[in-house]
Amino acid sequence: MTTDLNAGRSPLDLESPHSIPVTATATPGGEAPDVDTGPLAYARAQLSDAIAVLDLDQGVYSMLANPRREMTVSIPLRRDNGDVEVLTGHRVQHNVSRGPGKGGLRYSKDVTLDEVRALAMWMTWKCALVDVPYGGAKGGVRFDPKRYSREEVQRVTRRYTSEIIPIIGPTQDIPAPDIGTDEQVMAWMMDTYSASQGYTVLGVTTGKPLALGGSLGRPTATSLGVAHVALAALSHLRRRPTATAAAVQGFGKVGRGAARYLWEAGVKVVAVSDEYGAIFNAGGLSVPDLEAYVAISGTVLGFDDSEDLNDRDALLYLEVDLLIPAAVEGVLHGENADRVHASLIVEGANGPTTPAADEIFRANGQLVVPDILANAGGVIVSYFEWVQANQAYWWSQTDVENRLRERMERAWHRVLEYAATHRVSLRLAATVLAVDTVTTAHLTRGLYP
């Protein structure tokens, strides 16, 4: 079926090109990848579709389907009670053809090497799509920081950093905050790396405190970018923010700020969730009041003027216009996508939608703004922070936010134009543009003999 973009609809109902089969390609870590499910399989399937559109060969697919470099380390930790525990950490550099690796560090009990590989690949595409001169990287330590004291988290951070020092640095790989980490963790990483070099190296991490070379506007950059793209997509669909009801899954680093910016733009935020549950108010939630409540209570549950939903995931299926999944990957999949009513889905999280769900959304005419576009605000302002640190000259918040808006809007229009011209989904358009950019750089450099 043909879609008329001029009528404000998206090309979601068109068939994807035939993919290169996602086979059990050998990986540098020696592990057999999960070829059926999981974030790495989803990332490789998206790459495969882009390779087919670009008419590239299997060799290019194999190069881009596997990380350039990865390191797995043991992290011995002395607990506050004297016990010793050994944690496992990873750092993966997917591709560095366009510049140093760039990507977050997450602390979570669910961290796996394949997850980190997938996230690093998505970072490669994200940086290329928004024209940031980085490659993709990602890191993770498998533990729940909420179950550890702040001093124990510091010891984990410093030992992990010391173990991966050979492969990080301001011209090699630049970590940033992600799930379970924050600006203090980045400060500890920067200090540990600097101590090993004998001088202060502000550019080794981004997302740092302002006192240590952080950038104004960095803590809210991802959220603001999500809001910019969501509002642009609403305009494309000819919908007014004040006539839009939204649900936000996840009220952490990304979801909280995105909900606030949308609320400030007039969007009616009717539901939000966190790891403990979800709340709903058909008339709309006061997001600033909710932020103040969460700062005290630690959860959205029990907020005045709202009802607690019995099932946290029920938020995904509400009768809303806009859904922002801003928690973790894989929450929208083949088993639940048909229950999602939102006509616009803007991915605040990395990889929240599986390929099976994408097909369902396309068939149902629902517009999905992909993660590598929607949540790219964080890496854009991380780049700004890195530039400022290298120049030892810091910009105003207005400068940062204006430059962020310009980059996000430029990327949005570029992806939208490609999707309309080639009659493909926004995700495929974004991935094709990014893969083409990276492949051109990779092949221009040539293969080292």
CSV table of N, CA and C in Angstrom, one decimal, residues 156-297:
chain,number,residue,atom,x,y,z
A,156,VAL,N,34.3,0.3,42.8
A,156,VAL,CA,34.0,-0.4,41.5
A,156,VAL,C,34.4,0.5,40.3
A,157,THR,N,34.0,1.7,40.3
A,157,THR,CA,34.3,2.6,39.2
A,157,THR,C,35.8,2.8,39.0
A,158,ARG,N,36.5,3.0,40.1
A,158,ARG,CA,38.0,3.3,39.9
A,158,ARG,C,38.7,2.0,39.5
A,159,ARG,N,38.3,0.8,40.0
A,159,ARG,CA,39.0,-0.4,39.5
A,159,ARG,C,38.6,-0.7,38.1
A,160,TYR,N,37.4,-0.6,37.7
A,160,TYR,CA,36.9,-0.8,36.3
A,160,TYR,C,37.7,0.1,35.4
A,161,THR,N,37.8,1.4,35.8
A,161,THR,CA,38.5,2.4,34.9
A,161,THR,C,40.0,2.0,34.8
A,162,SER,N,40.6,1.6,35.9
A,162,SER,CA,42.1,1.2,35.8
A,162,SER,C,42.3,0.0,34.9
A,163,GLU,N,41.3,-0.9,34.9
A,163,GLU,CA,41.4,-2.1,34.0
A,163,GLU,C,41.3,-1.7,32.5
A,164,ILE,N,40.5,-0.8,32.2
A,164,ILE,CA,40.3,-0.5,30.8
A,164,ILE,C,41.1,0.7,30.3
A,165,ILE,N,42.0,1.3,31.1
A,165,ILE,CA,42.8,2.4,30.7
A,165,ILE,C,43.5,2.2,29.4
A,166,PRO,N,44.0,1.0,29.1
A,166,PRO,CA,44.7,0.8,27.8
A,166,PRO,C,43.9,1.2,26.6
A,167,ILE,N,42.5,1.2,26.7
A,167,ILE,CA,41.7,1.4,25.5
A,167,ILE,C,40.9,2.6,25.5
A,168,ILE,N,41.0,3.4,26.6
A,168,ILE,CA,40.2,4.7,26.7
A,168,ILE,C,41.1,5.9,26.7
A,169,GLY,N,40.5,7.0,26.4
A,169,GLY,CA,41.3,8.3,26.4
A,169,GLY,C,40.6,9.3,25.5
A,170,PRO,N,40.9,10.6,25.6
A,170,PRO,CA,40.2,11.6,24.9
A,170,PRO,C,40.3,11.5,23.4
A,171,THR,N,41.3,10.7,22.9
A,171,THR,CA,41.4,10.5,21.4
A,171,THR,C,41.2,9.0,21.1
A,172,GLN,N,40.8,8.2,22.1
A,172,GLN,CA,40.6,6.8,21.9
A,172,GLN,C,39.1,6.4,22.1
A,173,ASP,N,38.6,6.7,23.3
A,173,ASP,CA,37.3,6.2,23.7
A,173,ASP,C,36.9,7.0,24.9
A,174,ILE,N,35.7,7.7,24.8
A,174,ILE,CA,35.3,8.6,25.8
A,174,ILE,C,34.0,8.2,26.4
A,175,PRO,N,34.0,7.6,27.6
A,175,PRO,CA,32.8,7.2,28.3
A,175,PRO,C,31.9,8.4,28.7
A,176,ALA,N,30.6,8.0,29.0
A,176,ALA,CA,29.6,9.0,29.5
A,176,ALA,C,28.6,8.3,30.4
A,177,PRO,N,27.8,9.0,31.1
A,177,PRO,CA,26.8,8.3,32.0
A,177,PRO,C,25.7,7.6,31.2
A,178,ASP,N,25.2,6.5,31.8
A,178,ASP,CA,24.1,5.8,31.2
A,178,ASP,C,23.3,5.2,32.4
A,179,ILE,N,22.5,4.2,32.2
A,179,ILE,CA,21.7,3.6,33.3
A,179,ILE,C,22.6,3.3,34.5
A,180,GLY,N,22.3,3.8,35.7
A,180,GLY,CA,23.0,3.4,36.9
A,180,GLY,C,24.2,4.2,37.2
A,181,THR,N,24.6,5.1,36.3
A,181,THR,CA,25.8,6.0,36.5
A,181,THR,C,25.4,7.4,36.4
A,182,ASP,N,26.2,8.3,36.8
A,182,ASP,CA,25.9,9.7,36.8
A,182,ASP,C,27.2,10.6,36.7
A,183,GLU,N,27.0,11.9,36.9
A,183,GLU,CA,28.2,12.8,36.7
A,183,GLU,C,29.3,12.5,37.8
A,184,GLN,N,28.9,12.0,39.0
A,184,GLN,CA,30.0,11.7,39.9
A,184,GLN,C,30.8,10.5,39.5
A,185,VAL,N,30.2,9.5,38.9
A,185,VAL,CA,30.9,8.4,38.4
A,185,VAL,C,31.9,8.8,37.3
A,186,MET,N,31.4,9.7,36.4
A,186,MET,CA,32.3,10.3,35.4
A,186,MET,C,33.5,11.0,36.0
A,187,ALA,N,33.2,11.7,37.1
A,187,ALA,CA,34.3,12.4,37.8
A,187,ALA,C,35.3,11.4,38.3
A,188,TRP,N,34.9,10.3,38.9
A,188,TRP,CA,35.8,9.3,39.4
A,188,TRP,C,36.6,8.7,38.3
A,189,MET,N,35.9,8.4,37.2
A,189,MET,CA,36.7,7.9,36.0
A,189,MET,C,37.7,8.8,35.5
A,190,MET,N,37.3,10.1,35.4
A,190,MET,CA,38.3,11.1,34.9
A,190,MET,C,39.5,11.2,35.8
A,191,ASP,N,39.2,11.2,37.1
A,191,ASP,CA,40.3,11.3,38.1
A,191,ASP,C,41.2,10.1,38.1
A,192,THR,N,40.7,8.9,38.0
A,192,THR,CA,41.5,7.7,37.9
A,192,THR,C,42.3,7.7,36.7
A,193,TYR,N,41.8,8.0,35.5
A,193,TYR,CA,42.5,8.1,34.3
A,193,TYR,C,43.6,9.1,34.4
A,194,SER,N,43.3,10.3,34.9
A,194,SER,CA,44.2,11.4,35.0
A,194,SER,C,45.4,11.0,35.9
A,195,ALA,N,45.1,10.4,37.0
A,195,ALA,CA,46.2,9.9,37.9
A,195,ALA,C,47.2,9.0,37.2
A,196,SER,N,46.7,8.2,36.3
A,196,SER,CA,47.6,7.2,35.6
A,196,SER,C,48.4,8.0,34.6
A,197,GLN,N,48.0,9.2,34.1
A,197,GLN,CA,48.7,9.9,33.1
A,197,GLN,C,49.7,11.0,33.8
A,198,GLY,N,49.4,11.3,35.0
A,198,GLY,CA,50.2,12.3,35.7
A,198,GLY,C,49.8,13.7,35.5
A,199,TYR,N,48.6,13.9,34.9
A,199,TYR,CA,48.1,15.3,34.7
A,199,TYR,C,46.6,15.2,34.5
A,200,THR,N,45.9,16.3,34.6
A,200,THR,CA,44.4,16.3,34.5
A,200,THR,C,44.0,16.2,33.0
A,201,VAL,N,43.1,15.2,32.7
A,201,VAL,CA,42.7,15.0,31.4
A,201,VAL,C,41.1,15.1,31.4
A,202,LEU,N,40.6,16.4,31.2
A,202,LEU,CA,39.2,16.6,31.3
A,202,LEU,C,38.4,15.9,30.2
A,203,GLY,N,39.0,15.7,29.1
A,203,GLY,CA,38.3,15.2,27.9
A,203,GLY,C,38.2,13.7,27.9
A,204,VAL,N,38.6,13.0,28.9
A,204,VAL,CA,38.5,11.5,28.9
A,204,VAL,C,37.1,11.0,29.1
A,205,THR,N,36.2,11.8,29.8
A,205,THR,CA,34.8,11.5,30.0
A,205,THR,C,34.0,12.7,29.7
A,206,THR,N,32.7,12.5,29.4
A,206,THR,CA,31.7,13.6,29.3
A,206,THR,C,30.6,13.3,30.3
A,207,GLY,N,29.7,14.3,30.5
A,207,GLY,CA,28.7,14.2,31.5
A,207,GLY,C,29.2,14.4,32.9
A,208,LYS,N,30.3,15.1,33.0
A,208,LYS,CA,31.0,15.4,34.3
A,208,LYS,C,30.3,16.6,35.0
A,209,PRO,N,30.6,16.8,36.3
A,209,PRO,CA,30.1,18.0,37.0
A,209,PRO,C,30.7,19.2,36.3
A,210,LEU,N,30.0,20.4,36.5
A,210,LEU,CA,30.5,21.6,35.9
A,210,LEU,C,31.9,22.0,36.4
A,211,ALA,N,32.1,21.7,37.7
A,211,ALA,CA,33.4,22.0,38.4
A,211,ALA,C,34.5,21.3,37.8
A,212,LEU,N,34.3,20.2,37.0
A,212,LEU,CA,35.4,19.4,36.4
A,212,LEU,C,35.3,19.4,34.9
A,213,GLY,N,34.8,20.5,34.3
A,213,GLY,CA,34.8,20.6,32.9
A,213,GLY,C,33.6,20.1,32.2
A,214,GLY,N,32.5,19.9,33.0
A,214,GLY,CA,31.2,19.5,32.4
A,214,GLY,C,30.6,20.7,31.6
A,215,SER,N,29.6,20.4,30.8
A,215,SER,CA,29.0,21.4,30.0
A,215,SER,C,27.6,21.7,30.5
A,216,LEU,N,27.3,23.0,30.4
A,216,LEU,CA,25.9,23.4,30.7
A,216,LEU,C,25.0,22.7,29.7
A,217,GLY,N,23.9,22.3,30.1
A,217,GLY,CA,22.9,21.6,29.2
A,217,GLY,C,23.1,20.2,29.0
A,218,ARG,N,24.2,19.6,29.5
A,218,ARG,CA,24.5,18.2,29.3
A,218,ARG,C,23.5,17.2,30.0
A,219,PRO,N,23.2,17.5,31.3
A,219,PRO,CA,22.3,16.6,32.0
A,219,PRO,C,21.0,16.4,31.4
A,220,THR,N,20.5,17.4,30.7
A,220,THR,CA,19.1,17.4,30.2
A,220,THR,C,19.1,17.2,28.6
A,221,ALA,N,20.3,17.0,28.1
A,221,ALA,CA,20.4,17.0,26.6
A,221,ALA,C,19.6,15.9,25.9
A,222,THR,N,19.7,14.7,26.4
A,222,THR,CA,19.0,13.6,25.8
A,222,THR,C,17.5,13.8,25.9
A,223,SER,N,17.0,14.2,27.0
A,223,SER,CA,15.6,14.5,27.2
A,223,SER,C,15.1,15.6,26.3
A,224,LEU,N,15.9,16.7,26.2
A,224,LEU,CA,15.5,17.8,25.3
A,224,LEU,C,15.5,17.4,23.9
A,225,GLY,N,16.5,16.6,23.5
A,225,GLY,CA,16.5,16.1,22.1
A,225,GLY,C,15.3,15.2,21.8
A,226,VAL,N,14.9,14.4,22.7
A,226,VAL,CA,13.7,13.6,22.5
A,226,VAL,C,12.5,14.5,22.4
A,227,ALA,N,12.4,15.5,23.2
A,227,ALA,CA,11.2,16.4,23.1
A,227,ALA,C,11.2,17.2,21.7
A,228,HIS,N,12.4,17.7,21.3
A,228,HIS,CA,12.5,18.3,20.0
A,228,HIS,C,11.9,17.5,18.9
A,229,VAL,N,12.4,16.2,18.9
A,229,VAL,CA,12.0,15.3,17.8
A,229,VAL,C,10.5,14.9,17.9
A,230,ALA,N,10.0,14.7,19.1
A,230,ALA,CA,8.6,14.4,19.3
A,230,ALA,C,7.7,15.5,18.8
A,231,LEU,N,8.1,16.8,19.1
A,231,LEU,CA,7.3,17.9,18.7
A,231,LEU,C,7.4,18.1,17.2
A,232,ALA,N,8.6,17.8,16.6
A,232,ALA,CA,8.7,17.9,15.1
A,232,ALA,C,7.8,16.8,14.5
A,233,ALA,N,7.8,15.6,15.1
A,233,ALA,CA,6.9,14.5,14.5
A,233,ALA,C,5.5,14.9,14.6
A,234,LEU,N,5.1,15.5,15.8
A,234,LEU,CA,3.7,15.9,15.9
A,234,LEU,C,3.3,16.9,14.8
A,235,SER,N,4.2,17.8,14.6
A,235,SER,CA,4.0,18.8,13.6
A,235,SER,C,3.8,18.2,12.2
A,236,HIS,N,4.7,17.2,11.9
A,236,HIS,CA,4.6,16.5,10.7
A,236,HIS,C,3.3,15.8,10.5
A,237,LEU,N,2.8,15.3,11.6
A,237,LEU,CA,1.5,14.6,11.6
A,237,LEU,C,0.3,15.6,11.7
A,238,ARG,N,0.6,16.9,11.7
A,238,ARG,CA,-0.4,17.9,11.8
A,238,ARG,C,-1.2,17.8,13.1
A,239,ARG,N,-0.5,17.6,14.2
A,239,ARG,CA,-1.2,17.6,15.5
A,239,ARG,C,-0.6,18.7,16.4
A,240,ARG,N,-1.5,19.3,17.1
A,240,ARG,CA,-1.0,20.4,18.0
A,240,ARG,C,-0.6,19.7,19.4
A,241,PRO,N,0.4,20.2,20.0
A,241,PRO,CA,0.8,19.7,21.3
A,241,PRO,C,-0.3,19.7,22.3
A,242,THR,N,-1.0,20.8,22.3
A,242,THR,CA,-2.1,21.0,23.3
A,242,THR,C,-3.3,20.0,23.1
A,243,ALA,N,-3.3,19.3,21.9
A,243,ALA,CA,-4.3,18.4,21.6
A,243,ALA,C,-3.8,16.9,21.7
A,244,THR,N,-2.6,16.8,22.3
A,244,THR,CA,-1.9,15.5,22.4
A,244,THR,C,-1.8,14.9,23.8
A,245,ALA,N,-2.2,13.7,23.9
A,245,ALA,CA,-2.0,13.0,25.2
A,245,ALA,C,-0.8,12.0,25.1
A,246,ALA,N,0.0,12.0,26.1
A,246,ALA,CA,1.3,11.2,26.0
A,246,ALA,C,1.5,10.4,27.3
A,247,ALA,N,2.1,9.3,27.1
A,247,ALA,CA,2.6,8.4,28.2
A,247,ALA,C,4.1,8.2,28.1
A,248,VAL,N,4.7,8.2,29.2
A,248,VAL,CA,6.2,8.1,29.2
A,248,VAL,C,6.6,6.9,30.1
A,249,GLN,N,7.2,5.9,29.5
A,249,GLN,CA,7.7,4.8,30.2
A,249,GLN,C,9.1,5.1,30.7
A,250,GLY,N,9.3,5.1,32.0
A,250,GLY,CA,10.6,5.4,32.5
A,250,GLY,C,10.6,6.9,33.0
A,251,PHE,N,11.0,7.1,34.3
A,251,PHE,CA,11.0,8.4,34.8
A,251,PHE,C,12.4,8.7,35.4
A,252,GLY,N,13.4,8.3,34.6
A,252,GLY,CA,14.8,8.4,35.0
A,252,GLY,C,15.5,9.6,34.3
A,253,LYS,N,16.7,9.3,33.9
A,253,LYS,CA,17.5,10.4,33.2
A,253,LYS,C,16.8,11.0,32.0
A,254,VAL,N,16.2,10.1,31.2
A,254,VAL,CA,15.7,10.5,29.9
A,254,VAL,C,14.2,10.9,30.0
A,255,GLY,N,13.4,9.9,30.6
A,255,GLY,CA,12.0,10.1,30.7
A,255,GLY,C,11.5,11.3,31.5
A,256,ARG,N,12.2,11.5,32.6
A,256,ARG,CA,11.8,12.6,33.5
A,256,ARG,C,11.9,14.0,32.7
A,257,GLY,N,13.0,14.2,32.1
A,257,GLY,CA,13.2,15.5,31.4
A,257,GLY,C,12.3,15.6,30.2
A,258,ALA,N,12.1,14.5,29.5
A,258,ALA,CA,11.3,14.5,28.3
A,258,ALA,C,9.8,14.8,28.7
A,259,ALA,N,9.4,14.2,29.8
A,259,ALA,CA,8.0,14.5,30.2
A,259,ALA,C,7.9,16.0,30.6
A,260,ARG,N,8.9,16.6,31.2
A,260,ARG,CA,8.8,18.0,31.6
A,260,ARG,C,8.8,18.9,30.4
A,261,TYR,N,9.7,18.6,29.4
A,261,TYR,CA,9.7,19.5,28.3
A,261,TYR,C,8.4,19.4,27.4
A,262,LEU,N,7.9,18.2,27.3
A,262,LEU,CA,6.6,18.1,26.6
A,262,LEU,C,5.5,18.8,27.3
A,263,TRP,N,5.5,18.6,28.7
A,263,TRP,CA,4.5,19.3,29.5
A,263,TRP,C,4.6,20.8,29.3
A,264,GLU,N,5.8,21.4,29.3
A,264,GLU,CA,6.0,22.8,29.1
A,264,GLU,C,5.5,23.2,27.7
A,265,ALA,N,5.6,22.3,26.7
A,265,ALA,CA,5.1,22.6,25.4
A,265,ALA,C,3.6,22.5,25.2
A,266,GLY,N,2.9,22.1,26.3
A,266,GLY,CA,1.5,22.0,26.2
A,266,GLY,C,0.9,20.6,26.1
A,267,VAL,N,1.8,19.6,25.9
A,267,VAL,CA,1.4,18.2,25.8
A,267,VAL,C,0.8,17.7,27.1
A,268,LYS,N,-0.3,17.0,27.1
A,268,LYS,CA,-0.9,16.5,28.3
A,268,LYS,C,-0.3,15.1,28.6
A,269,VAL,N,0.5,15.1,29.6
A,269,VAL,CA,1.2,13.8,30.0
A,269,VAL,C,0.3,13.1,31.0
A,270,VAL,N,-0.3,12.0,30.5
A,270,VAL,CA,-1.4,11.4,31.3
A,270,VAL,C,-0.9,10.2,32.1
A,271,ALA,N,0.3,9.7,31.8
A,271,ALA,CA,0.8,8.5,32.5
A,271,ALA,C,2.4,8.5,32.5
A,272,VAL,N,3.0,8.0,33.6
A,272,VAL,CA,4.4,7.8,33.6
A,272,VAL,C,4.6,6.5,34.5
A,273,SER,N,5.8,5.9,34.3
A,273,SER,CA,6.1,4.8,35.1
A,273,SER,C,7.6,4.8,35.5
A,274,ASP,N,7.9,4.0,36.5
A,274,ASP,CA,9.3,3.8,36.8
A,274,ASP,C,9.4,2.3,37.1
A,275,GLU,N,10.5,1.9,37.7
A,275,GLU,CA,10.8,0.4,38.0
A,275,GLU,C,9.8,-0.2,39.0
A,276,TYR,N,9.1,0.7,39.8
A,276,TYR,CA,8.2,0.2,40.8
A,276,TYR,C,6.7,0.1,40.4
A,277,GLY,N,6.4,0.9,39.3
A,277,GLY,CA,5.0,0.9,38.9
A,277,GLY,C,4.7,2.0,38.0
A,278,ALA,N,3.4,2.3,37.7
A,278,ALA,CA,2.9,3.3,36.8
A,278,ALA,C,1.7,4.1,37.4
A,279,ILE,N,1.6,5.3,37.1
A,279,ILE,CA,0.5,6.1,37.5
A,279,ILE,C,-0.2,6.8,36.3
A,280,PHE,N,-1.5,7.2,36.5
A,280,PHE,CA,-2.3,7.6,35.4
A,280,PHE,C,-3.3,8.7,35.9
A,281,ASN,N,-3.5,9.7,35.1
A,281,ASN,CA,-4.5,10.7,35.3
A,281,ASN,C,-5.0,11.2,34.0
A,282,ALA,N,-6.2,10.9,33.6
A,282,ALA,CA,-6.8,11.2,32.3
A,282,ALA,C,-6.7,12.7,32.0
A,283,GLY,N,-6.8,13.5,33.0
A,283,GLY,CA,-6.7,15.0,32.8
A,283,GLY,C,-5.4,15.5,32.7
A,284,GLY,N,-4.3,14.7,32.9
A,284,GLY,CA,-3.0,15.1,32.8
A,284,GLY,C,-2.3,15.3,34.2
A,285,LEU,N,-1.0,14.9,34.2
A,285,LEU,CA,-0.2,15.0,35.4
A,285,LEU,C,0.5,16.4,35.5
A,286,SER,N,0.7,16.9,36.7
A,286,SER,CA,1.6,18.1,36.8
A,286,SER,C,3.0,17.6,36.9
A,287,VAL,N,3.8,17.6,35.8
A,287,VAL,CA,5.1,17.0,35.8
A,287,VAL,C,6.0,17.7,36.8
A,288,PRO,N,6.1,19.0,37.0
A,288,PRO,CA,6.9,19.6,38.0
A,288,PRO,C,6.6,19.1,39.4
A,289,ASP,N,5.3,19.0,39.7
A,289,ASP,CA,4.9,18.5,41.0
A,289,ASP,C,5.4,17.1,41.2
A,290,LEU,N,5.2,16.3,40.1
A,290,LEU,CA,5.6,14.9,40.2
A,290,LEU,C,7.1,14.8,40.4
A,291,GLU,N,7.9,15.6,39.7
A,291,GLU,CA,9.4,15.6,39.9
A,291,GLU,C,9.7,15.9,41.4
A,292,ALA,N,9.1,16.8,42.0
A,292,ALA,CA,9.3,17.2,43.4
A,292,ALA,C,8.9,16.0,44.3
A,293,TYR,N,7.8,15.3,44.0
A,293,TYR,CA,7.4,14.2,44.7
A,293,TYR,C,8.4,13.0,44.7
A,294,VAL,N,8.8,12.8,43.5
A,294,VAL,CA,9.8,11.6,43.3
A,294,VAL,C,11.1,11.9,44.0
A,295,ALA,N,11.5,13.2,44.0
A,295,ALA,CA,12.8,13.5,44.7
A,295,ALA,C,12.7,13.2,46.2
A,296,ILE,N,11.5,13.2,46.7
A,296,ILE,CA,11.4,12.8,48.2
A,296,ILE,C,11.0,11.4,48.4
A,297,SER,N,10.1,10.8,47.5
A,297,SER,CA,9.6,9.4,47.7
A,297,SER,C,10.5,8.4,47.1
